[in-house]
Tab-separated table of C-alpha atoms and ligand atoms in Angstrom:
chain	number	residue	atom	x	y	z
A	4	MET	CA	157.598	86.310	55.706
A	5	GLY	CA	160.069	84.139	58.590
A	6	PRO	CA	157.938	81.896	60.627
A	7	ARG	CA	156.527	78.005	59.135
A	8	LEU	CA	152.831	78.385	59.712
A	9	THR	CA	150.048	76.751	59.072
A	10	GLY	CA	147.259	77.942	56.043
A	11	ASP	CA	145.127	79.280	58.811
A	12	GLU	CA	147.827	80.988	60.512
A	13	THR	CA	149.182	82.581	57.224
A	14	ALA	CA	145.914	84.166	56.446
A	15	LEU	CA	145.938	85.361	60.173
A	16	TRP	CA	149.617	86.655	59.340
A	17	LEU	CA	148.501	88.184	56.021
A	18	ALA	CA	145.522	90.326	57.472
A	19	ALA	CA	147.905	91.495	60.472
A	20	ALA	CA	150.538	92.373	58.308
A	21	ARG	CA	147.772	94.309	56.205
A	22	VAL	CA	146.469	96.396	59.231
A	23	LEU	CA	149.792	97.642	60.235
A	24	ASP	CA	150.592	98.693	56.748
A	25	ALA	CA	147.658	100.633	56.578
A	26	ASN	CA	147.969	102.173	59.530
A	27	TRP	CA	151.456	103.681	58.785
A	28	THR	CA	151.782	107.198	58.549
A	29	GLY	CA	154.991	107.050	56.639
A	30	ALA	CA	157.021	108.063	60.496
A	31	ALA	CA	154.815	105.869	62.517
A	32	THR	CA	151.652	103.921	63.408
A	33	VAL	CA	148.487	105.187	64.173
A	34	PRO	CA	147.079	102.837	67.358
A	35	SER	CA	143.346	103.243	64.992
A	36	PRO	CA	142.831	104.928	61.965
A	37	GLY	CA	140.527	107.635	63.070
A	38	LEU	CA	140.003	106.838	66.554
A	39	TYR	CA	143.565	107.407	67.724
A	40	PRO	CA	145.349	109.672	65.290
A	41	HIS	CA	148.474	110.142	66.693
A	42	GLN	CA	151.375	108.567	68.581
A	43	TRP	CA	151.084	106.818	71.557
A	44	SER	CA	154.479	105.244	73.665
A	45	TRP	CA	153.495	102.019	75.088
A	46	ASP	CA	151.043	101.320	71.749
A	47	SER	CA	154.707	102.125	69.675
A	48	ALA	CA	156.172	99.398	71.493
A	49	PHE	CA	153.587	96.814	71.354
A	50	ILE	CA	153.420	97.967	67.697
A	51	GLY	CA	157.857	97.880	67.625
A	52	LEU	CA	157.450	94.198	68.536
A	53	GLY	CA	155.469	93.221	65.406
A	54	LEU	CA	156.970	95.536	62.768
A	55	ALA	CA	159.810	93.792	63.887
A	56	HIS	CA	159.105	90.698	62.150
A	57	HIS	CA	157.380	92.640	59.197
A	58	ARG	CA	159.313	95.704	58.630
A	59	PRO	CA	161.996	95.926	60.939
A	60	ASP	CA	163.062	99.248	59.497
A	61	ARG	CA	159.376	100.898	60.147
A	62	ALA	CA	160.241	99.060	63.637
A	63	ARG	CA	163.682	101.600	63.922
A	64	THR	CA	161.761	104.671	62.241
A	65	GLU	CA	158.931	104.211	64.831
A	66	PHE	CA	160.620	104.352	68.063
A	67	LEU	CA	162.599	107.318	66.267
A	68	SER	CA	159.881	109.000	65.801
A	69	LEU	CA	158.551	108.254	69.156
A	70	PHE	CA	161.878	109.168	70.926
A	71	ARG	CA	161.634	112.737	69.208
A	72	GLY	CA	159.356	113.608	71.382
A	73	GLN	CA	161.243	112.845	74.383
A	74	TRP	CA	161.503	115.836	77.142
A	75	ALA	CA	164.907	116.931	78.610
A	76	THR	CA	164.316	115.258	81.851
A	77	GLY	CA	164.192	111.944	80.564
A	78	LEU	CA	160.231	111.924	80.065
A	79	LEU	CA	158.979	109.855	77.434
A	80	PRO	CA	155.446	111.364	76.688
A	81	HIS	CA	152.248	109.167	76.385
A	82	ILE	CA	151.205	111.084	73.328
A	83	VAL	CA	153.236	112.610	70.625
A	84	PHE	CA	151.387	114.454	68.374
A	85	HIS	CA	151.627	113.936	64.360
A	86	THR	CA	148.752	115.961	62.834
A	87	THR	CA	147.149	119.615	63.944
A	88	GLU	CA	144.294	119.052	61.134
A	89	PRO	CA	141.278	119.628	62.144
A	90	ARG	CA	139.355	116.268	61.136
A	91	HIS	CA	141.489	114.667	63.288
A	92	ALA	CA	140.402	116.445	66.404
A	93	TYR	CA	141.348	114.515	69.335
A	94	PHE	CA	140.439	115.333	73.018
A	95	PRO	CA	142.671	115.951	75.090
A	96	GLY	CA	145.189	117.656	72.092
A	97	PRO	CA	147.915	119.801	72.153
A	98	GLU	CA	146.386	122.763	73.714
A	99	LEU	CA	145.631	120.927	77.015
A	100	TRP	CA	149.603	120.402	77.620
A	101	ARG	CA	151.013	123.352	76.276
A	102	SER	CA	154.493	121.487	76.338
A	103	SER	CA	155.794	124.101	73.008
A	104	ALA	CA	155.325	126.796	76.160
A	105	HIS	CA	157.421	124.370	78.997
A	106	PRO	CA	161.703	124.447	78.300
A	107	ALA	CA	162.497	120.750	78.702
A	108	ALA	CA	160.103	119.683	76.026
A	109	PRO	CA	161.078	118.749	72.985
A	110	ARG	CA	160.948	121.877	69.965
A	111	GLY	CA	159.073	120.960	66.676
A	112	VAL	CA	157.228	118.419	68.177
A	113	GLN	CA	154.095	118.546	70.672
A	114	THR	CA	153.662	116.266	73.307
A	115	SER	CA	152.002	115.299	76.313
A	116	ALA	CA	153.775	115.752	79.824
A	117	LEU	CA	152.856	112.099	81.259
A	118	ALA	CA	154.369	108.569	80.867
A	119	GLN	CA	152.724	105.333	79.897
A	120	PRO	CA	154.301	101.517	80.760
A	121	PRO	CA	157.876	101.911	79.667
A	122	LEU	CA	158.151	98.648	77.528
A	123	HIS	CA	161.079	100.025	75.333
A	124	ALA	CA	164.121	98.898	76.205
A	125	LEU	CA	162.589	95.418	76.250
A	126	VAL	CA	161.084	95.747	72.520
A	127	ALA	CA	164.610	97.488	71.607
A	128	LEU	CA	166.360	94.229	72.842
A	129	ARG	CA	163.933	91.961	70.641
A	130	MET	CA	164.669	94.060	67.769
A	131	VAL	CA	168.413	93.881	67.742
A	132	GLN	CA	167.797	90.240	68.754
A	133	ALA	CA	165.420	90.091	65.819
A	134	SER	CA	167.809	91.443	63.476
A	135	ASP	CA	170.834	89.310	64.230
A	136	GLY	CA	172.827	92.407	65.395
A	137	ALA	CA	172.253	94.388	62.465
A	138	ASP	CA	170.101	96.851	64.384
A	139	ARG	CA	173.140	97.868	66.210
A	140	ALA	CA	173.969	100.913	64.245
A	141	PHE	CA	170.108	101.904	65.450
A	142	LEU	CA	171.142	100.908	69.043
A	143	GLY	CA	173.988	103.714	69.236
A	144	PRO	CA	171.578	106.518	69.221
A	145	LEU	CA	168.656	104.972	71.122
A	146	TYR	CA	170.713	103.314	73.935
A	147	PRO	CA	171.236	106.975	75.853
A	148	CYS	CA	167.255	107.926	75.311
A	149	LEU	CA	166.400	104.505	76.807
A	150	VAL	CA	168.810	105.548	79.871
A	151	ALA	CA	167.522	108.703	80.233
A	152	GLN	CA	163.539	107.206	80.083
A	153	HIS	CA	164.519	105.201	82.633
A	154	ALA	CA	166.893	108.100	84.609
A	155	TYR	CA	163.254	110.142	84.977
A	156	LEU	CA	161.433	106.950	86.412
A	157	ALA	CA	163.944	106.359	88.798
A	158	ARG	CA	165.037	110.449	89.936
A	159	ASP	CA	161.567	112.359	89.779
A	160	ARG	CA	158.829	109.507	89.954
A	161	ASP	CA	160.296	107.522	92.834
A	162	ILE	CA	157.805	109.176	95.133
A	163	GLY	CA	157.268	106.227	97.290
A	164	GLY	CA	161.364	105.828	97.807
A	165	GLY	CA	161.186	102.622	97.855
A	166	GLY	CA	162.356	101.703	94.343
A	167	LEU	CA	159.101	101.537	92.693
A	168	ALA	CA	157.766	104.319	89.428
A	169	SER	CA	154.909	105.927	90.673
A	170	LEU	CA	152.259	107.061	88.596
A	171	CYS	CA	150.218	110.615	88.584
A	172	HIS	CA	147.718	110.037	86.717
A	173	PRO	CA	144.790	106.909	85.305
A	174	TRP	CA	146.320	107.502	82.005
A	175	GLU	CA	149.708	106.468	82.685
A	176	SER	CA	148.767	102.993	83.757
A	177	GLY	CA	147.739	102.016	80.172
A	178	LEU	CA	144.604	100.815	82.211
A	179	ASP	CA	143.123	103.893	81.882
A	180	ASP	CA	139.636	102.947	83.264
A	181	SER	CA	140.776	100.659	85.451
A	182	PRO	CA	138.601	100.081	88.585
A	183	ALA	CA	142.009	99.806	90.686
A	184	TRP	CA	141.973	103.865	90.067
A	185	ASP	CA	137.797	104.812	91.307
A	186	THR	CA	138.920	105.291	94.815
A	187	PRO	CA	141.686	107.426	94.447
A	188	LEU	CA	140.514	109.419	91.736
A	189	ALA	CA	137.285	110.131	93.737
A	190	ALA	CA	139.586	111.638	96.116
A	191	VAL	CA	140.357	114.199	93.135
A	192	ASP	CA	138.793	117.803	93.542
A	193	PRO	CA	137.240	118.352	89.636
A	194	ARG	CA	137.486	122.021	91.288
A	195	GLY	CA	133.870	122.576	89.191
A	196	ARG	CA	134.895	121.996	85.258
A	197	THR	CA	132.529	120.610	83.245
A	198	TYR	CA	133.627	118.693	80.054
A	199	ASN	CA	132.367	115.217	79.717
A	200	GLY	CA	131.469	115.395	83.566
A	201	GLY	CA	132.733	112.513	86.333
A	202	ASP	CA	135.771	111.239	86.059
A	203	HIS	CA	136.522	113.049	83.130
A	204	ASP	CA	136.402	116.194	84.990
A	205	ARG	CA	138.967	114.547	87.503
A	206	TYR	CA	141.373	113.744	84.615
A	207	VAL	CA	141.438	117.109	83.251
A	208	ALA	CA	141.739	118.675	86.521
A	209	LEU	CA	145.280	116.283	87.225
A	210	VAL	CA	146.817	117.783	83.935
A	211	THR	CA	145.670	121.074	84.807
A	212	GLY	CA	147.214	121.062	88.438
A	213	MET	CA	150.316	119.601	86.617
A	214	ARG	CA	150.853	122.069	83.798
A	215	ALA	CA	150.208	124.784	86.292
A	216	ALA	CA	153.074	123.255	88.402
A	217	GLY	CA	155.144	123.636	85.331
A	218	TYR	CA	155.191	119.547	85.447
A	219	ARG	CA	157.833	120.034	88.181
A	220	ALA	CA	158.869	116.540	90.323
A	221	GLU	CA	158.438	118.491	93.524
A	222	TYR	CA	154.900	119.207	92.983
A	223	LEU	CA	154.291	115.439	91.899
A	224	ARG	CA	156.263	114.316	95.212
A	225	ASP	CA	154.671	116.743	97.639
A	226	GLU	CA	151.434	118.083	96.152
A	227	HIS	CA	149.528	116.625	93.547
A	228	PRO	CA	146.791	114.612	94.534
A	229	PHE	CA	146.905	111.181	92.693
A	230	VAL	CA	149.776	109.132	92.969
A	231	VAL	CA	149.604	105.108	92.909
A	232	GLU	CA	152.472	102.090	92.230
A	233	ASP	CA	150.691	99.918	89.809
A	234	PRO	CA	152.187	96.602	89.763
A	235	LEU	CA	151.818	96.173	85.716
A	236	PHE	CA	153.539	99.822	85.002
A	237	ASN	CA	156.440	98.525	87.633
A	238	ALA	CA	156.945	95.006	86.621
A	239	VAL	CA	157.187	96.161	83.039
A	240	TYR	CA	159.695	98.419	83.796
A	241	LEU	CA	161.447	96.067	85.833
A	242	ALA	CA	161.753	93.335	82.804
A	243	SER	CA	162.928	96.572	80.837
A	244	THR	CA	165.698	97.309	83.254
A	245	HIS	CA	166.895	94.226	82.756
A	246	ALA	CA	166.385	94.514	78.918
A	247	LEU	CA	168.838	97.361	79.575
A	248	ALA	CA	171.221	95.646	81.105
A	249	GLU	CA	171.560	93.480	78.181
A	250	LEU	CA	171.583	96.600	75.426
A	251	ALA	CA	174.265	98.104	77.550
A	252	ASP	CA	176.479	95.066	77.024
A	253	LEU	CA	175.699	95.492	73.513
A	254	ALA	CA	176.268	98.894	73.569
A	255	GLY	CA	179.493	99.087	75.429
A	256	ALA	CA	178.312	100.716	78.116
A	257	ASP	CA	178.303	99.653	82.112
A	258	PRO	CA	175.339	97.003	82.679
A	259	ARG	CA	175.995	97.064	86.828
A	260	PRO	CA	174.300	100.352	87.471
A	261	HIS	CA	170.963	98.582	85.559
A	262	ARG	CA	171.122	95.522	87.206
A	263	GLU	CA	171.473	97.175	90.767
A	264	ALA	CA	167.966	98.947	89.214
A	265	ALA	CA	166.704	95.711	88.711
A	266	GLU	CA	167.524	94.224	92.282
A	267	ARG	CA	165.719	97.336	93.917
A	268	ILE	CA	162.528	97.160	91.581
A	269	HIS	CA	162.336	93.207	92.050
A	270	ARG	CA	162.427	93.892	95.513
A	271	ALA	CA	160.179	96.278	95.754
A	272	LEU	CA	157.092	94.904	93.885
A	273	LEU	CA	157.151	92.221	96.513
A	274	ASP	CA	157.641	94.341	99.643
A	275	ARG	CA	155.125	96.798	98.610
A	276	LEU	CA	152.810	95.007	95.813
A	277	TRP	CA	152.358	91.680	97.036
A	278	ASP	CA	149.401	91.196	98.917
A	279	GLU	CA	150.143	87.844	100.638
A	280	SER	CA	146.354	87.145	102.174
A	281	ALA	CA	145.197	87.932	98.933
A	282	GLY	CA	147.756	86.195	96.476
A	283	CYS	CA	148.223	88.755	94.168
A	284	PHE	CA	149.828	92.434	93.574
A	285	ARG	CA	147.665	95.272	93.895
A	286	ALA	CA	148.055	99.048	93.734
A	287	ARG	CA	149.305	101.426	96.255
A	288	ASP	CA	147.591	104.857	96.996
A	289	LEU	CA	150.424	106.875	98.242
A	290	ARG	CA	148.259	109.641	99.488
A	291	ALA	CA	146.108	106.823	101.204
A	292	GLY	CA	149.035	104.805	102.064
A	293	ARG	CA	147.339	101.624	101.668
A	294	LEU	CA	147.337	99.027	98.892
A	295	ILE	CA	143.812	99.526	96.572
A	296	PRO	CA	141.520	96.484	97.355
A	297	GLU	CA	140.617	96.013	93.539
A	298	THR	CA	142.263	92.878	91.742
A	299	THR	CA	142.615	93.883	87.945
A	300	VAL	CA	144.684	91.895	85.703
A	301	ALA	CA	147.689	94.417	86.319
A	302	GLY	CA	147.932	92.144	89.665
A	303	PHE	CA	149.664	88.988	87.336
A	304	VAL	CA	151.924	91.142	85.313
A	305	PRO	CA	154.382	90.700	87.602
A	306	LEU	CA	155.029	87.528	86.272
A	307	MET	CA	157.420	88.959	83.368
A	308	ASP	CA	159.983	89.183	86.435
A	309	PRO	CA	162.019	85.422	86.120
A	310	GLU	CA	162.706	86.069	89.677
A	311	LEU	CA	159.686	85.912	91.361
A	312	PRO	CA	159.670	83.734	93.851
A	313	ALA	CA	157.886	79.988	93.320
A	314	PRO	CA	154.870	80.640	96.200
A	315	VAL	CA	154.580	84.089	94.797
A	316	VAL	CA	153.988	82.280	91.213
A	317	ARG	CA	151.699	79.475	92.240
A	318	ALA	CA	149.255	81.500	94.119
A	319	LEU	CA	149.497	84.103	91.022
A	320	THR	CA	148.904	80.952	88.516
A	321	ASP	CA	146.286	79.560	90.934
A	322	LEU	CA	143.858	83.303	90.700
A	323	LEU	CA	144.382	83.378	87.061
A	324	LEU	CA	143.184	79.862	86.385
A	325	SER	CA	140.352	80.497	88.915
A	326	PRO	CA	137.002	81.366	88.101
A	327	ARG	CA	137.514	85.162	88.843
A	328	PHE	CA	139.555	84.857	86.008
A	329	ALA	CA	140.557	82.946	83.386
A	330	GLY	CA	138.328	80.091	84.743
A	331	ALA	CA	135.104	81.614	83.779
A	332	ALA	CA	136.151	83.677	80.269
A	333	GLY	CA	135.910	81.396	77.314
A	334	TYR	CA	138.368	84.213	75.859
A	335	PRO	CA	140.594	84.830	78.782
A	336	VAL	CA	142.057	86.667	80.154
A	337	PRO	CA	139.380	89.254	81.475
A	338	THR	CA	140.768	92.971	82.924
A	339	CYS	CA	138.896	92.871	85.976
A	340	ASP	CA	137.992	90.007	88.606
A	341	ILE	CA	134.670	88.297	86.973
A	342	GLN	CA	133.561	88.604	90.573
A	343	SER	CA	134.012	91.925	91.603
A	344	GLU	CA	131.282	94.569	91.966
A	345	ALA	CA	133.505	96.668	89.229
A	346	PHE	CA	133.555	93.819	86.480
A	347	ASP	CA	131.818	95.090	83.719
A	348	ARG	CA	131.905	92.607	80.815
A	349	GLY	CA	131.926	95.470	77.488
A	350	ALA	CA	133.166	98.897	79.568
A	351	TYR	CA	136.788	99.685	78.891
A	352	TRP	CA	139.426	98.153	80.807
A	353	ARG	CA	136.720	96.855	83.435
A	354	GLY	CA	136.463	93.904	82.321
A	355	PRO	CA	136.907	92.824	78.479
A	356	THR	CA	139.858	91.519	76.959
A	357	TRP	CA	142.786	92.757	75.379
A	358	ALA	CA	145.658	91.750	73.457
A	359	ASN	CA	148.191	93.677	74.706
A	360	THR	CA	147.367	92.588	78.526
A	361	ASN	CA	147.232	88.744	76.818
A	362	TRP	CA	150.652	89.534	75.615
A	363	LEU	CA	152.058	90.714	79.017
A	364	LEU	CA	150.950	87.944	80.247
A	365	TRP	CA	152.198	85.411	77.610
A	366	PHE	CA	155.271	86.613	77.950
A	367	GLY	CA	155.406	86.250	82.096
A	368	ALA	CA	154.333	82.548	81.403
A	369	CYS	CA	157.201	81.850	79.223
A	370	ALA	CA	159.223	83.402	81.528
A	371	HIS	CA	157.949	80.884	84.132
A	372	ASP	CA	158.157	77.961	81.916
A	373	LEU	CA	154.304	77.725	82.424
A	374	GLY	CA	153.657	76.166	78.899
A	375	GLY	CA	150.310	75.476	79.940
A	376	ILE	CA	148.892	79.612	80.333
A	377	ALA	CA	150.943	80.710	77.588
A	378	ASP	CA	149.049	78.217	75.276
A	379	LEU	CA	145.634	79.208	76.392
A	380	ILE	CA	146.770	82.811	76.526
A	381	PHE	CA	147.470	82.379	73.079
A	382	GLY	CA	144.772	80.221	71.978
A	383	SER	CA	142.650	82.972	73.497
A	384	THR	CA	144.251	85.765	71.581
A	385	ALA	CA	144.445	83.897	67.916
A	386	ARG	CA	140.250	82.777	68.633
A	387	LEU	CA	139.215	86.450	68.707
A	388	VAL	CA	141.439	87.615	66.153
A	389	ARG	CA	140.119	85.020	63.729
A	390	GLN	CA	136.709	85.413	65.137
A	391	SER	CA	136.232	89.114	65.470
A	392	GLY	CA	139.051	90.770	63.583
A	393	PHE	CA	141.634	93.341	65.103
A	394	ARG	CA	139.543	95.078	67.542
A	395	GLU	CA	140.517	97.389	70.108
A	396	PHE	CA	138.929	94.810	72.479
A	397	TYR	CA	136.644	92.350	73.533
A	398	ASP	CA	133.630	90.303	74.935
A	399	PRO	CA	135.785	87.909	77.817
A	400	PHE	CA	132.756	85.619	77.612
A	401	ASP	CA	131.408	85.473	73.811
A	402	GLY	CA	134.576	87.167	72.075
A	403	SER	CA	132.615	89.422	70.339
A	404	GLY	CA	135.156	92.356	68.888
A	405	ARG	CA	134.211	96.085	71.113
A	406	GLY	CA	135.480	99.416	70.413
A	407	GLY	CA	137.932	100.728	67.415
A	408	HIS	CA	138.493	98.518	64.231
A	409	ASP	CA	142.040	97.677	62.474
A	410	TYR	CA	143.360	98.334	66.065
A	411	SER	CA	147.544	97.871	65.609
A	412	TRP	CA	148.489	96.981	68.767
A	413	SER	CA	145.945	93.831	68.454
A	414	ALA	CA	147.462	92.833	65.040
A	415	ALA	CA	151.320	93.623	65.736
A	416	LEU	CA	150.458	91.519	69.131
A	417	LEU	CA	149.272	88.174	67.035
A	418	LEU	CA	152.179	88.847	64.576
A	419	ASP	CA	154.787	88.493	67.951
A	420	LEU	CA	152.602	85.447	68.978
A	421	LEU	CA	152.871	83.949	65.824
A	422	ALA	CA	156.622	84.623	65.141
B	506	9YW	C1	142.295	107.205	74.902
B	506	9YW	C2	145.953	104.138	72.166
B	506	9YW	C3	145.159	104.703	73.395
B	506	9YW	C4	146.339	103.251	75.069
B	506	9YW	C5	145.658	103.472	76.045
B	506	9YW	C6	143.980	103.280	76.031
B	506	9YW	C7	143.682	104.188	74.889
B	506	9YW	C8	143.172	106.683	74.755
B	506	9YW	O1	144.117	104.514	74.009
B	506	9YW	O2	143.503	105.650	75.431
B	506	9YW	O3	141.900	108.264	74.556
B	506	9YW	O4	141.283	106.770	75.579
B	506	9YW	O5	143.718	103.284	77.331
B	506	9YW	O6	145.886	102.674	77.030
B	506	9YW	O7	147.404	103.901	74.729
B	506	9YW	O8	145.430	102.913	72.215
């Protein structure tokens, strides 16, 4: 155990470490036992942050397992399937993606064909820093994979041509059911498919459309019906691009292309997603050609950008602390504007508080020396796990736990917050 902790914090630390140990498969960490039996891309990044303090050897193995799933295009898929045992049946499984039939997909491992927020370079940098440089040998093979992951986003996903990466499926956002996706999703033809009904048909139709087009970039650019630029995804992309420049220095590579890419993403976030009149960042629907009016927690994640202009930071912190978000929630930060019609305190990504979005905002608050906000988020997250355990998400008003139990990222991120 690394940091100096109080007795109460030590108990929390040990409980979190136990969750990570129990969810370790030998090669990776499942997000939640039973519920999600495979490896998810941004979960592994969050888990890596915690493992770096607890079991750095496992943090490295976690990343190497994940990058085994990387495609020749550079795409780092959002799911790497680790088991085909029927008792671990999870939908959508490998049969939806059919990655083995694709020439660019890796051999010997089945994967999805979507991205998730690219936090990995940022986490890799922290792993290397946490190990006092002892992880540099690990950086050798990992660095080109991270470069390829970013090159894929710049080459195949800058569909708007303005420097941001586009999402082609709500699942790429990590905030799968966010109300921000309701309008662009409603425009998707579910083609009469009936799985579970409603949006689920549209989720599946989006994948089968991509699959039928061989997951080609031209199809995504010219025909695919769901294309949005998301502030969370792109803020994470920016933070990781800054990290990639630092990793380039450590790896003896040229950091300049990454610095230039970071400058481009920073500008594009402000030019394309900042809504001056509302004082917040919003997602842009490229097919409808407009900003999506829903205000969600994703709109605060650009606080991770250390170069955000002071008036923008001020507007964001005012909104964050207002009764629309933290100001009326006993356990901030809710995922959706409390005053929005779409807000639902118990529904997946439509209101509850999550440890991972809290961590992103905490990181952003630290980047701007917003000590009060960082403390508020740290305190709320610690109270949630102390009161309700390491749950998937929490009621923002009474802190009760919801969804999966023994959730890996809730445990891992608590370790990082305590460290
Ligand atoms: C699903 C694993 C994943 C996360 C996503 C979250 C959820 C899977 O769980 O998606 O079946 O709904 O939305 O962000 O990576 O924790």
